[in-house]
């Protein structure tokens, strides 16, 4: 390890001391390390010196030591990183405990406390010394740590005050961070919106399910212990779609820290923008990166940086927009020395993976598509930012409009247009809709349907607010500002191709961007990270850059004819470049030379290319072609429409061909990839039912699986638009997404083609179910539904009851892990009494209890269709079990009954055994984790083999 290396190679210390330290360290690490050390030594020593070189004098001792090594000493090895983290702030306390117990002398303590070592190095030296002292010493250290934790006192409670120069620097840094964070820095950049006035909390969710989480996550939970999957890692990833609020969330964290309102465990916070780091072409050390890109100390720079090295647990780094970095994350180029200079992306990657400044906590934001398995293995946890909830949309609109009357009108307009309401779950789209409230309220009902519609509205809004009202009337507004659109479009287009988001003056001149174009408001001044102090600009939001790039592709006469085909094939684009004239102006000459020397092509970023392609599809929709009449020749426009149609058809065919043949006896299933969802969205943006019909006519599957595909209301709208044209009914599986009530409503147009609908873990409430089942009653094909882990209560059961009474072909109802009580069970029972088709009923993880179970059993005891029933984890006791015994006794169809994790006693099991004596059709009854002794379990297993305990 790098820390072991630094412990031995201490500058200024005698070589023989370093050699002894090396031998001691190798010995403490065991027999295998000794063998590796000898092999390495023989390689570097002259042959005559290496002959007969062994650890024979102590080898037997080492073998014996390892053979009989006991638990505490092993713990020092297996939990070493965690123990180092816990000990580094309480070295003195641990040493005192070891001295009192007689294991350490004052000389041992002085060896550990050497001032040249950082706290983490001291902790490692302490553990090495303890291991050499044996099992009893190891026990003393572990007991000391455990006592500290059990007493509730923090391990770092030792009285300690940071040096004065660090406190002065903290004050300057917090002032700088506060100044950068107090106004919304992204899409609100032109209107100086106070973050306090406009910030609205988005929905945060752990990517990995955690049993300890109850209710929504808060900002502080991002850096808290909840949801941690790798305690040895230091990096937390916040992922979410473009426009989902990631940058604003980080801004809020920064502002709260600067004010002392949150994250007070961290003394220093260093914020970085990956977009701005792209423009840094120099090789830097970590110290230069921190001080030059965040806040320069007025004095004592070396002392402050040494403090950072010595106290990594007090430091927080944030990196916004990892997906906007030119280079993809890699852990191949390792760097361990904080004073060594390297390209900025190498520093960043090594900080994230912990090779540099281990112990410093990092928060990184990125779009999910840019996060690969190489990065994920270095993550402490991953948090998903899902945009606004319905209440969040309401809150944001009210904050944006101080006039309650205007806010009420905007919200009322959204409620009447659910497609638009679904779009507003994205904060950037919600801002556009709020910003353009006059245009919105002047639109006809339902006229805004797609993302392209919304961005065209903001385009018109900006133009009309920067020019006189008389000059922009009707459809001529675009023609009047065509030059501005093309100038900004060229800048955006070539920037996307070079993964460039910050533009210098020369970049703007290259694309013909004038001061008048800048004044339109689509570009905002960016903080310049170079040493030239010249003005730099960026688009209001990365999605706005994609939109202008799409406008350029649609309207310009200067794009290559292969641009559109390559736009829909991002891999090909990486090989050939986005445009025939590659936009190298936004890359400094040194960067260009390096790339030329290394043969490294600029990697056009797939997510932004896909957003651009989506906008191109929308702009070429029949609904918008009247806008282009005087801007682009009709023949050219029609050719581009045909190109996009061919690309979409070809892309869908590629996905269909990848569908594997089904195993004999199983249904044909397609597990859709994210690229499939993107193509569906492009088809929806075009609003061409002909393309949707053509695509779906070639899809022949029985089951369409879209789990973990980040499906929200916007995607549901697109899916319904396209899937409604399927020829044959399918099972639609949307588990583990962000569908919500609005998304459920958007799916209704394709309900007639769904024979089963799987919506597990999607934040759906009773209101969403009410609308879903009202539509389901009208659909003959609809026969199965799974809603595990949503937000359902007893209020939804009346709708399910009505469904069961009405639909005599309904087969499966799974409502596990919701909030259904005995009252809801009684309501369901009313419907079950009249149903003669249901085969599967899953209610596990609710709160049904005995009374609810008795009601269900009474309704089902004469069922001739029920095959499978689950009441796992419902507080069912013996009374409920005896009631269920009547189902077993009478049923000719039941095969499995699940009663695991309940409180059934011997009495209840006796009833079940007696019932099973009259039924040979039942295969198994599951009874694990009930109120039974081991003796009772053994006895009953022998009496009835179909009971599973």
mmCIF file of N, CA and C in Angstrom, residues 648-691:
data_model
loop_
_atom_site.group_PDB
_atom_site.id
_atom_site.type_symbol
_atom_site.label_atom_id
_atom_site.label_comp_id
_atom_site.label_asym_id
_atom_site.label_seq_id
_atom_site.Cartn_x
_atom_site.Cartn_y
_atom_site.Cartn_z
ATOM 1 N N UNK A 648 -34.831 5.706 -37.477
ATOM 2 C CA UNK A 648 -35.656 5.165 -36.396
ATOM 3 C C UNK A 648 -36.087 3.733 -36.709
ATOM 4 N N UNK A 649 -36.484 3.507 -37.949
ATOM 5 C CA UNK A 649 -36.902 2.163 -38.354
ATOM 6 C C UNK A 649 -35.741 1.175 -38.256
ATOM 7 N N UNK A 650 -34.568 1.616 -38.724
ATOM 8 C CA UNK A 650 -33.376 0.763 -38.673
ATOM 9 C C UNK A 650 -32.979 0.463 -37.227
ATOM 10 N N UNK A 651 -33.064 1.483 -36.382
ATOM 11 C CA UNK A 651 -32.707 1.297 -34.981
ATOM 12 C C UNK A 651 -33.623 0.318 -34.275
ATOM 13 N N UNK A 652 -34.922 0.421 -34.541
ATOM 14 C CA UNK A 652 -35.882 -0.503 -33.927
ATOM 15 C C UNK A 652 -35.650 -1.926 -34.420
ATOM 16 N N UNK A 653 -35.377 -2.065 -35.722
ATOM 17 C CA UNK A 653 -35.125 -3.395 -36.281
ATOM 18 C C UNK A 653 -33.918 -4.056 -35.615
ATOM 19 N N UNK A 654 -32.902 -3.231 -35.315
ATOM 20 C CA UNK A 654 -31.704 -3.753 -34.667
ATOM 21 C C UNK A 654 -32.039 -4.349 -33.306
ATOM 22 N N UNK A 655 -32.915 -3.669 -32.567
ATOM 23 C CA UNK A 655 -33.330 -4.174 -31.257
ATOM 24 C C UNK A 655 -34.153 -5.447 -31.407
ATOM 25 N N UNK A 656 -35.058 -5.464 -32.378
ATOM 26 C CA UNK A 656 -35.919 -6.637 -32.559
ATOM 27 C C UNK A 656 -35.092 -7.884 -32.932
ATOM 28 N N UNK A 657 -34.038 -7.667 -33.738
ATOM 29 C CA UNK A 657 -33.212 -8.801 -34.156
ATOM 30 C C UNK A 657 -32.421 -9.393 -32.986
ATOM 31 N N UNK A 658 -32.227 -8.582 -31.953
ATOM 32 C CA UNK A 658 -31.446 -9.059 -30.805
ATOM 33 C C UNK A 658 -32.280 -9.900 -29.838
ATOM 34 N N UNK A 659 -33.581 -10.003 -30.077
ATOM 35 C CA UNK A 659 -34.449 -10.775 -29.181
ATOM 36 C C UNK A 659 -34.117 -12.258 -29.313
ATOM 37 N N UNK A 660 -33.736 -12.918 -28.234
ATOM 38 C CA UNK A 660 -33.409 -14.349 -28.329
ATOM 39 C C UNK A 660 -34.658 -15.200 -28.514
ATOM 40 N N UNK A 661 -34.484 -16.349 -29.108
ATOM 41 C CA UNK A 661 -35.600 -17.274 -29.245
ATOM 42 C C UNK A 661 -35.974 -17.824 -27.868
ATOM 43 N N UNK A 662 -37.258 -17.999 -27.601
ATOM 44 C CA UNK A 662 -37.666 -18.461 -26.270
ATOM 45 C C UNK A 662 -37.310 -19.926 -26.028
ATOM 46 N N UNK A 663 -37.068 -20.235 -24.761
ATOM 47 C CA UNK A 663 -36.895 -21.635 -24.372
ATOM 48 C C UNK A 663 -38.221 -22.344 -24.582
ATOM 49 N N UNK A 664 -38.159 -23.575 -24.990
ATOM 50 C CA UNK A 664 -39.383 -24.322 -25.275
ATOM 51 C C UNK A 664 -40.312 -24.327 -24.064
ATOM 52 N N UNK A 665 -41.552 -23.955 -24.303
ATOM 53 C CA UNK A 665 -42.540 -23.917 -23.232
ATOM 54 C C UNK A 665 -42.647 -22.570 -22.551
ATOM 55 N N UNK A 666 -41.715 -21.621 -22.850
ATOM 56 C CA UNK A 666 -41.753 -20.288 -22.249
ATOM 57 C C UNK A 666 -42.184 -19.249 -23.277
ATOM 58 N N UNK A 667 -42.625 -18.084 -22.766
ATOM 59 C CA UNK A 667 -43.063 -17.010 -23.649
ATOM 60 C C UNK A 667 -41.851 -16.263 -24.211
ATOM 61 N N UNK A 668 -42.049 -15.696 -25.386
ATOM 62 C CA UNK A 668 -40.989 -14.915 -26.006
ATOM 63 C C UNK A 668 -40.910 -13.554 -25.321
ATOM 64 N N UNK A 669 -39.711 -13.235 -24.828
ATOM 65 C CA UNK A 669 -39.568 -12.028 -24.022
ATOM 66 C C UNK A 669 -38.458 -11.140 -24.577
ATOM 67 N N UNK A 670 -38.668 -9.825 -24.485
ATOM 68 C CA UNK A 670 -37.648 -8.868 -24.899
ATOM 69 C C UNK A 670 -37.298 -7.993 -23.706
ATOM 70 N N UNK A 671 -36.026 -8.027 -23.302
ATOM 71 C CA UNK A 671 -35.552 -7.135 -22.242
ATOM 72 C C UNK A 671 -34.976 -5.910 -22.926
ATOM 73 N N UNK A 672 -35.741 -4.824 -22.917
ATOM 74 C CA UNK A 672 -35.351 -3.630 -23.661
ATOM 75 C C UNK A 672 -34.170 -2.936 -22.996
ATOM 76 N N UNK A 673 -33.271 -2.397 -23.819
ATOM 77 C CA UNK A 673 -32.127 -1.628 -23.343
ATOM 78 C C UNK A 673 -32.483 -0.140 -23.393
ATOM 79 N N UNK A 674 -31.696 0.712 -22.679
ATOM 80 C CA UNK A 674 -31.994 2.150 -22.683
ATOM 81 C C UNK A 674 -32.083 2.753 -24.082
ATOM 82 N N UNK A 675 -31.291 2.237 -25.026
ATOM 83 C CA UNK A 675 -31.356 2.747 -26.395
ATOM 84 C C UNK A 675 -32.718 2.557 -27.033
ATOM 85 N N UNK A 676 -33.416 1.497 -26.657
ATOM 86 C CA UNK A 676 -34.759 1.240 -27.170
ATOM 87 C C UNK A 676 -35.718 2.323 -26.677
ATOM 88 N N UNK A 677 -35.605 2.681 -25.404
ATOM 89 C CA UNK A 677 -36.466 3.735 -24.842
ATOM 90 C C UNK A 677 -36.209 5.057 -25.550
ATOM 91 N N UNK A 678 -34.939 5.347 -25.840
ATOM 92 C CA UNK A 678 -34.604 6.585 -26.549
ATOM 93 C C UNK A 678 -35.255 6.616 -27.939
ATOM 94 N N UNK A 679 -35.202 5.515 -28.668
ATOM 95 C CA UNK A 679 -35.834 5.478 -29.989
ATOM 96 C C UNK A 679 -37.339 5.675 -29.893
ATOM 97 N N UNK A 680 -37.948 5.085 -28.862
ATOM 98 C CA UNK A 680 -39.384 5.269 -28.636
ATOM 99 C C UNK A 680 -39.700 6.750 -28.425
ATOM 100 N N UNK A 681 -38.839 7.427 -27.654
ATOM 101 C CA UNK A 681 -39.055 8.858 -27.393
ATOM 102 C C UNK A 681 -38.907 9.678 -28.681
ATOM 103 N N UNK A 682 -37.958 9.293 -29.533
ATOM 104 C CA UNK A 682 -37.787 9.990 -30.815
ATOM 105 C C UNK A 682 -39.036 9.840 -31.689
ATOM 106 N N UNK A 683 -39.588 8.624 -31.725
ATOM 107 C CA UNK A 683 -40.814 8.386 -32.510
ATOM 108 C C UNK A 683 -41.952 9.242 -31.967
ATOM 109 N N UNK A 684 -42.055 9.322 -30.642
ATOM 110 C CA UNK A 684 -43.114 10.144 -30.037
ATOM 111 C C UNK A 684 -42.923 11.621 -30.379
ATOM 112 N N UNK A 685 -41.675 12.100 -30.342
ATOM 113 C CA UNK A 685 -41.421 13.510 -30.654
ATOM 114 C C UNK A 685 -41.855 13.843 -32.082
ATOM 115 N N UNK A 686 -41.698 12.884 -32.983
ATOM 116 C CA UNK A 686 -42.114 13.136 -34.368
ATOM 117 C C UNK A 686 -43.626 13.181 -34.519
ATOM 118 N N UNK A 687 -44.341 12.539 -33.569
ATOM 119 C CA UNK A 687 -45.812 12.510 -33.613
ATOM 120 C C UNK A 687 -46.321 11.970 -34.953
ATOM 121 N N UNK A 688 -45.636 10.930 -35.422
ATOM 122 C CA UNK A 688 -46.029 10.294 -36.687
ATOM 123 C C UNK A 688 -46.528 8.888 -36.367
ATOM 124 N N UNK A 689 -47.837 8.713 -36.330
ATOM 125 C CA UNK A 689 -48.394 7.400 -35.997
ATOM 126 C C UNK A 689 -47.992 6.349 -37.025
ATOM 127 N N UNK A 690 -47.738 6.792 -38.259
ATOM 128 C CA UNK A 690 -47.327 5.860 -39.311
ATOM 129 C C UNK A 690 -46.018 5.164 -38.935
ATOM 130 N N UNK A 691 -45.061 5.938 -38.400
ATOM 131 C CA UNK A 691 -43.764 5.358 -38.010
ATOM 132 C C UNK A 691 -43.950 4.413 -36.834
#
